[in-house]
Amino acid sequence: MSHSQEAKQAYSLNKLQKRLRRLAGQAVGDFNMIEEGDRVMVCLSGGKDSYTLLDVLQHLQRVAPIKFDVFAINLDQKQPGFPEHILPEYLDTLGIEYKIVEEDTYSIVKDKIPEGKTTCSLCSRLRRGILYRTAKEMGATKIALGHHRDDMIETMFLNMFYGGKLKGMPPKLMSDDGQHMVIRPLAYCKEADIARYAQSQAFPIIPCNLCGSQENLQRKHVKAMLNEWNTTHPGRVESIFTAMQNVVPSHLADHTLFDFRALQKDEVIDGGDIALDKPEFPSVPANAEQDEDEQTVQIQAIELS
């Protein structure tokens, strides 16, 4: 590789790193994910997303105007062939507090789920319970997960297609046991950017299919659909995510979110009824005109510069 090519590649990777850090900082600020004195537990699976999450949060910890702690947790589920040495060795190089939790959920899942069936659902429930327990033992005030923008969009379509709900994966929520605050600082980050960054950083990736389970078939179909749209209709996926942040209850059909019964004559809500008008949409999807690196981002709670 020539010197000019190396310089160009270094410049591109630097932009990528800054973009991920900026978007994570924006998400943290927009949803008040991290506050003064927080003790943030990063759930490290060994995949590209959680490695990137830890990397970004460590940077945020260094530059943020507030003080908070970050520590990593990995759950060793005793899957055959799991490389137990990789994560401890990597975390030792970072000099970060961490804990490896050993729980043989693999045997439980294999005992309960018939051969050939997807094990991910039960495995996830078991893992979630163990992580909640560990967060309490370690005094964590926030549990950080590595889900990104594409995960959130996929989940919304899965709920629409198979669950009959307009529901997604929120950037911040209370855990299902009501005891823990779960945050997703990568909520604004694209999976493609995360994959490229993980490769550039040479994170020691551990495959997630050691148990032999295949990815949920429904999610694979949704992911393939979104990938096709991203190729044939650039900007559509970005527009979908923008729509998730611009909900208009008065123009949907959930009477529990908007009081249609109380709507009175001469009361125009959100532009009124234009259903019979000829639809006019921009030729370019929302948020597709601007390059991300040129967009001005206001980070309210935490500055990432």
Tab-separated table of C-alpha atoms in Angstrom:
chain	number	residue	atom	x	y	z
A	1	MET	CA	0.000	0.000	0.000
A	2	SER	CA	1.388	3.426	-0.978
A	3	HIS	CA	1.900	6.249	1.485
A	4	SER	CA	-1.019	8.222	-0.001
A	5	GLN	CA	-3.317	5.206	0.286
A	6	GLU	CA	-2.283	4.685	3.895
A	7	ALA	CA	-2.922	8.352	4.654
A	8	LYS	CA	-6.342	8.188	2.991
A	9	GLN	CA	-7.254	5.054	4.931
A	10	ALA	CA	-6.087	6.583	8.218
A	11	TYR	CA	-8.157	9.708	7.517
A	12	SER	CA	-11.235	7.614	6.734
A	13	LEU	CA	-10.885	5.540	9.901
A	14	ASN	CA	-10.387	8.659	11.985
A	15	LYS	CA	-13.647	10.079	10.591
A	16	LEU	CA	-15.372	6.787	11.350
A	17	GLN	CA	-14.155	6.779	14.947
A	18	LYS	CA	-15.240	10.378	15.460
A	19	ARG	CA	-18.649	9.640	13.954
A	20	LEU	CA	-19.286	6.694	16.262
A	21	ARG	CA	-18.158	8.654	19.296
A	22	ARG	CA	-20.246	11.663	18.307
A	23	LEU	CA	-23.400	9.656	17.675
A	24	ALA	CA	-22.991	7.724	20.919
A	25	GLY	CA	-22.523	10.986	22.771
A	26	GLN	CA	-25.639	12.391	21.135
A	27	ALA	CA	-27.690	9.355	22.153
A	28	VAL	CA	-26.383	9.517	25.715
A	29	GLY	CA	-27.328	13.189	25.874
A	30	ASP	CA	-30.698	12.905	24.146
A	31	PHE	CA	-31.924	10.178	26.495
A	32	ASN	CA	-29.965	11.127	29.629
A	33	MET	CA	-28.432	7.655	29.677
A	34	ILE	CA	-25.492	8.403	31.980
A	35	GLU	CA	-25.449	10.716	34.965
A	36	GLU	CA	-22.962	11.922	37.546
A	37	GLY	CA	-21.744	9.084	39.750
A	38	ASP	CA	-23.195	6.277	37.621
A	39	ARG	CA	-21.599	2.863	37.643
A	40	VAL	CA	-22.140	1.480	34.129
A	41	MET	CA	-21.990	-2.257	33.527
A	42	VAL	CA	-21.066	-3.034	29.918
A	43	CYS	CA	-22.297	-6.451	28.815
A	44	LEU	CA	-19.422	-7.789	26.718
A	45	SER	CA	-20.303	-10.767	24.543
A	46	GLY	CA	-17.177	-10.870	22.410
A	47	GLY	CA	-19.009	-9.582	19.334
A	48	LYS	CA	-18.305	-6.466	17.285
A	49	ASP	CA	-21.116	-4.431	18.867
A	50	SER	CA	-20.181	-4.894	22.510
A	51	TYR	CA	-16.462	-4.340	21.828
A	52	THR	CA	-17.308	-1.068	20.091
A	53	LEU	CA	-19.655	-0.093	22.923
A	54	LEU	CA	-16.930	-0.586	25.526
A	55	ASP	CA	-14.411	1.324	23.405
A	56	VAL	CA	-16.779	4.270	22.931
A	57	LEU	CA	-17.819	4.409	26.593
A	58	GLN	CA	-14.204	4.383	27.744
A	59	HIS	CA	-13.553	7.398	25.528
A	60	LEU	CA	-16.684	9.081	26.816
A	61	GLN	CA	-15.542	8.436	30.369
A	62	ARG	CA	-12.258	10.248	29.636
A	63	VAL	CA	-13.736	13.367	28.023
A	64	ALA	CA	-17.135	13.817	29.661
A	65	PRO	CA	-17.675	16.719	32.096
A	66	ILE	CA	-19.174	14.277	34.595
A	67	LYS	CA	-17.618	11.404	36.514
A	68	PHE	CA	-18.854	7.846	36.124
A	69	ASP	CA	-17.388	4.353	36.275
A	70	VAL	CA	-17.355	1.720	33.526
A	71	PHE	CA	-16.771	-1.983	34.062
A	72	ALA	CA	-17.260	-5.028	31.856
A	73	ILE	CA	-19.146	-8.252	32.428
A	74	ASN	CA	-18.965	-11.392	30.329
A	75	LEU	CA	-21.160	-14.419	30.809
A	76	ASP	CA	-19.369	-17.693	30.114
A	77	GLN	CA	-22.293	-20.009	29.362
A	78	LYS	CA	-20.064	-23.078	29.050
A	79	GLN	CA	-20.657	-23.574	25.363
A	80	PRO	CA	-18.357	-26.248	23.912
A	81	GLY	CA	-15.366	-24.641	22.277
A	82	PHE	CA	-15.811	-21.248	23.959
A	83	PRO	CA	-12.334	-19.621	24.064
A	84	GLU	CA	-12.275	-18.674	27.745
A	85	HIS	CA	-8.913	-16.917	27.550
A	86	ILE	CA	-9.756	-14.309	24.887
A	87	LEU	CA	-11.825	-11.809	26.859
A	88	PRO	CA	-9.753	-11.833	30.076
A	89	GLU	CA	-6.570	-11.320	28.062
A	90	TYR	CA	-8.110	-8.481	26.085
A	91	LEU	CA	-9.600	-6.774	29.150
A	92	ASP	CA	-6.295	-7.068	31.000
A	93	THR	CA	-4.659	-5.014	28.231
A	94	LEU	CA	-7.250	-2.284	28.809
A	95	GLY	CA	-6.670	-2.198	32.551
A	96	ILE	CA	-10.413	-2.074	33.143
A	97	GLU	CA	-12.426	-3.610	35.959
A	98	TYR	CA	-14.228	-6.720	34.771
A	99	LYS	CA	-15.837	-9.943	35.892
A	100	ILE	CA	-16.330	-13.250	34.073
A	101	VAL	CA	-19.529	-14.909	35.286
A	102	GLU	CA	-19.587	-18.671	34.765
A	103	GLU	CA	-23.039	-20.247	34.448
A	104	ASP	CA	-23.781	-23.455	32.548
A	105	THR	CA	-26.876	-22.239	30.708
A	106	TYR	CA	-25.802	-24.266	27.669
A	107	SER	CA	-26.773	-27.546	29.325
A	108	ILE	CA	-30.111	-26.137	30.461
A	109	VAL	CA	-30.978	-24.907	26.970
A	110	LYS	CA	-29.962	-28.171	25.318
A	111	ASP	CA	-32.059	-30.103	27.822
A	112	LYS	CA	-35.183	-27.955	27.348
A	113	ILE	CA	-35.118	-27.209	23.599
A	114	PRO	CA	-35.664	-30.056	21.094
A	115	GLU	CA	-32.856	-30.760	18.633
A	116	GLY	CA	-32.997	-28.491	15.603
A	117	LYS	CA	-35.141	-25.823	17.249
A	118	THR	CA	-33.916	-22.257	17.834
A	119	THR	CA	-32.378	-21.916	21.289
A	120	CYS	CA	-31.912	-18.134	21.282
A	121	SER	CA	-35.147	-17.240	23.100
A	122	LEU	CA	-34.555	-19.382	26.200
A	123	CYS	CA	-30.855	-18.605	26.165
A	124	SER	CA	-31.608	-14.875	26.139
A	125	ARG	CA	-34.021	-15.146	29.077
A	126	LEU	CA	-31.513	-17.089	31.152
A	127	ARG	CA	-28.732	-14.697	30.260
A	128	ARG	CA	-30.848	-11.676	31.091
A	129	GLY	CA	-31.679	-12.984	34.556
A	130	ILE	CA	-28.020	-13.692	35.326
A	131	LEU	CA	-26.951	-10.241	34.115
A	132	TYR	CA	-29.613	-8.551	36.278
A	133	ARG	CA	-28.422	-10.489	39.302
A	134	THR	CA	-24.798	-9.624	38.555
A	135	ALA	CA	-25.617	-5.939	38.112
A	136	LYS	CA	-27.131	-5.893	41.586
A	137	GLU	CA	-24.147	-7.727	43.094
A	138	MET	CA	-21.683	-5.349	41.431
A	139	GLY	CA	-23.585	-2.193	42.358
A	140	ALA	CA	-24.297	-1.160	38.770
A	141	THR	CA	-26.666	1.768	38.283
A	142	LYS	CA	-26.929	1.284	34.488
A	143	ILE	CA	-26.674	-1.783	32.241
A	144	ALA	CA	-25.238	-0.925	28.815
A	145	LEU	CA	-26.067	-3.150	25.832
A	146	GLY	CA	-24.516	-3.042	22.362
A	147	HIS	CA	-27.684	-2.839	20.261
A	148	HIS	CA	-27.432	-0.353	17.403
A	149	ARG	CA	-29.722	1.531	15.025
A	150	ASP	CA	-30.250	-1.438	12.699
A	151	ASP	CA	-31.254	-3.679	15.620
A	152	MET	CA	-33.884	-1.129	16.583
A	153	ILE	CA	-35.307	-0.894	13.061
A	154	GLU	CA	-35.359	-4.677	12.633
A	155	THR	CA	-37.180	-5.091	15.941
A	156	MET	CA	-39.840	-2.592	14.885
A	157	PHE	CA	-40.549	-4.519	11.676
A	158	LEU	CA	-40.561	-7.842	13.525
A	159	ASN	CA	-43.194	-6.487	15.893
A	160	MET	CA	-45.221	-5.100	12.983
A	161	PHE	CA	-45.052	-8.201	10.806
A	162	TYR	CA	-45.321	-10.900	13.457
A	163	GLY	CA	-46.621	-9.231	16.629
A	164	GLY	CA	-49.194	-6.756	15.345
A	165	LYS	CA	-47.601	-3.909	17.313
A	166	LEU	CA	-45.931	-0.655	16.367
A	167	LYS	CA	-43.160	-1.237	18.862
A	168	GLY	CA	-39.390	-1.164	18.674
A	169	MET	CA	-36.307	-1.419	20.849
A	170	PRO	CA	-35.948	1.759	22.946
A	171	PRO	CA	-32.598	3.446	23.613
A	172	LYS	CA	-33.374	3.455	27.337
A	173	LEU	CA	-35.820	1.432	29.402
A	174	MET	CA	-36.469	-0.164	32.761
A	175	SER	CA	-35.578	-3.864	32.959
A	176	ASP	CA	-38.398	-6.394	33.038
A	177	ASP	CA	-37.808	-7.040	36.734
A	178	GLY	CA	-38.244	-3.320	37.463
A	179	GLN	CA	-34.874	-3.047	39.190
A	180	HIS	CA	-32.389	-1.914	36.540
A	181	MET	CA	-32.036	0.849	33.954
A	182	VAL	CA	-30.919	-0.526	30.593
A	183	ILE	CA	-29.245	1.802	28.084
A	184	ARG	CA	-28.182	1.441	24.440
A	185	PRO	CA	-25.576	4.145	23.707
A	186	LEU	CA	-25.081	2.885	20.119
A	187	ALA	CA	-28.745	3.591	19.284
A	188	TYR	CA	-27.806	6.117	16.565
A	189	CYS	CA	-24.924	4.080	15.096
A	190	LYS	CA	-25.140	2.037	11.888
A	191	GLU	CA	-24.210	-1.625	11.991
A	192	ALA	CA	-22.015	-1.210	8.898
A	193	ASP	CA	-19.986	1.497	10.654
A	194	ILE	CA	-19.603	-0.658	13.751
A	195	ALA	CA	-18.466	-3.650	11.679
A	196	ARG	CA	-15.885	-1.563	9.857
A	197	TYR	CA	-14.627	-0.026	13.095
A	198	ALA	CA	-14.358	-3.402	14.837
A	199	GLN	CA	-12.301	-4.711	11.933
A	200	SER	CA	-10.007	-1.679	11.972
A	201	GLN	CA	-9.408	-2.108	15.709
A	202	ALA	CA	-8.779	-5.850	15.339
A	203	PHE	CA	-11.082	-6.697	18.224
A	204	PRO	CA	-10.756	-10.412	19.107
A	205	ILE	CA	-14.213	-11.426	17.905
A	206	ILE	CA	-15.824	-14.541	19.397
A	207	PRO	CA	-18.521	-16.123	17.165
A	208	CYS	CA	-22.030	-16.212	18.643
A	209	ASN	CA	-23.008	-19.556	17.095
A	210	LEU	CA	-20.811	-21.854	19.144
A	211	CYS	CA	-23.945	-23.560	20.435
A	212	GLY	CA	-24.913	-24.519	16.889
A	213	SER	CA	-28.066	-22.384	16.969
A	214	GLN	CA	-29.046	-20.426	13.892
A	215	GLU	CA	-30.154	-16.816	13.900
A	216	ASN	CA	-33.899	-16.330	14.206
A	217	LEU	CA	-35.290	-16.921	10.705
A	218	GLN	CA	-37.802	-14.083	10.946
A	219	ARG	CA	-35.064	-11.610	11.882
A	220	LYS	CA	-32.925	-12.873	8.995
A	221	HIS	CA	-35.788	-12.141	6.579
A	222	VAL	CA	-36.242	-8.625	7.954
A	223	LYS	CA	-32.504	-7.967	7.817
A	224	ALA	CA	-32.385	-9.148	4.198
A	225	MET	CA	-35.317	-6.865	3.342
A	226	LEU	CA	-33.594	-3.843	4.882
A	227	ASN	CA	-30.304	-4.677	3.173
A	228	GLU	CA	-32.079	-4.838	-0.189
A	229	TRP	CA	-33.755	-1.490	0.440
A	230	ASN	CA	-30.430	0.009	1.446
A	231	THR	CA	-28.986	-1.097	-1.901
A	232	THR	CA	-31.876	-0.296	-4.223
A	233	HIS	CA	-33.284	2.736	-2.382
A	234	PRO	CA	-30.419	4.603	-0.650
A	235	GLY	CA	-31.669	6.693	2.255
A	236	ARG	CA	-34.825	4.652	2.902
A	237	VAL	CA	-33.479	2.980	6.051
A	238	GLU	CA	-32.304	6.351	7.385
A	239	SER	CA	-35.772	7.755	6.707
A	240	ILE	CA	-37.370	4.860	8.597
A	241	PHE	CA	-35.223	5.558	11.649
A	242	THR	CA	-36.062	9.258	11.427
A	243	ALA	CA	-39.749	8.300	11.362
A	244	MET	CA	-39.274	6.326	14.579
A	245	GLN	CA	-38.271	9.627	16.184
A	246	ASN	CA	-41.186	11.592	14.708
A	247	VAL	CA	-44.347	9.800	15.807
A	248	VAL	CA	-47.713	11.511	15.192
A	249	PRO	CA	-50.332	9.676	17.358
A	250	SER	CA	-53.208	11.772	15.997
A	251	HIS	CA	-52.612	10.293	12.546
A	252	LEU	CA	-52.455	6.658	13.564
A	253	ALA	CA	-55.286	4.534	14.964
A	254	ASP	CA	-54.531	3.899	18.623
A	255	HIS	CA	-57.326	5.555	20.616
A	256	THR	CA	-55.379	5.009	23.854
A	257	LEU	CA	-52.605	7.327	22.629
A	258	PHE	CA	-54.828	10.020	21.155
A	259	ASP	CA	-58.300	11.005	22.362
A	260	PHE	CA	-60.232	10.784	19.087
A	261	ARG	CA	-63.575	10.785	20.961
A	262	ALA	CA	-62.911	14.257	22.339
A	263	LEU	CA	-61.912	15.760	18.966
A	264	GLN	CA	-64.133	18.752	18.199
A	265	LYS	CA	-65.086	20.674	15.073
A	266	ASP	CA	-62.648	23.444	14.058
A	267	GLU	CA	-59.882	21.747	16.050
A	268	VAL	CA	-57.084	21.063	13.536
A	269	ILE	CA	-54.517	18.610	14.841
A	270	ASP	CA	-51.155	18.093	13.120
A	271	GLY	CA	-52.330	19.423	9.762
A	272	GLY	CA	-55.740	17.817	9.754
A	273	ASP	CA	-56.933	15.228	7.242
A	274	ILE	CA	-55.066	15.329	3.939
A	275	ALA	CA	-55.861	11.741	3.019
A	276	LEU	CA	-57.631	12.822	-0.192
A	277	ASP	CA	-54.842	15.164	-1.267
A	278	LYS	CA	-52.298	14.081	-3.810
A	279	PRO	CA	-49.350	12.860	-1.715
A	280	GLU	CA	-46.230	14.983	-2.001
A	281	PHE	CA	-43.006	13.542	-0.690
A	282	PRO	CA	-39.432	14.763	-1.197
A	283	SER	CA	-37.527	13.025	-3.967
A	284	VAL	CA	-34.774	12.217	-1.497
A	285	PRO	CA	-35.670	10.428	1.781
A	286	ALA	CA	-35.531	12.393	5.009
A	287	ASN	CA	-31.993	12.928	6.327
A	288	ALA	CA	-30.449	11.489	3.166
A	289	GLU	CA	-29.270	14.766	1.652
A	290	GLN	CA	-26.587	15.513	4.239
A	291	ASP	CA	-23.396	13.638	4.889
A	292	GLU	CA	-23.265	12.619	8.542
A	293	ASP	CA	-19.868	14.254	8.993
A	294	GLU	CA	-21.338	17.611	7.957
A	295	GLN	CA	-24.395	17.512	10.186
A	296	THR	CA	-24.233	19.738	13.259
A	297	VAL	CA	-25.062	17.719	16.351
A	298	GLN	CA	-26.104	19.297	19.627
A	299	ILE	CA	-25.038	17.089	22.539
A	300	GLN	CA	-26.926	18.342	25.540
A	301	ALA	CA	-25.567	16.339	28.439
A	302	ILE	CA	-22.169	15.055	27.365
A	303	GLU	CA	-19.691	16.593	24.957
A	304	LEU	CA	-17.642	14.215	22.800
A	305	SER	CA	-15.063	16.401	21.133
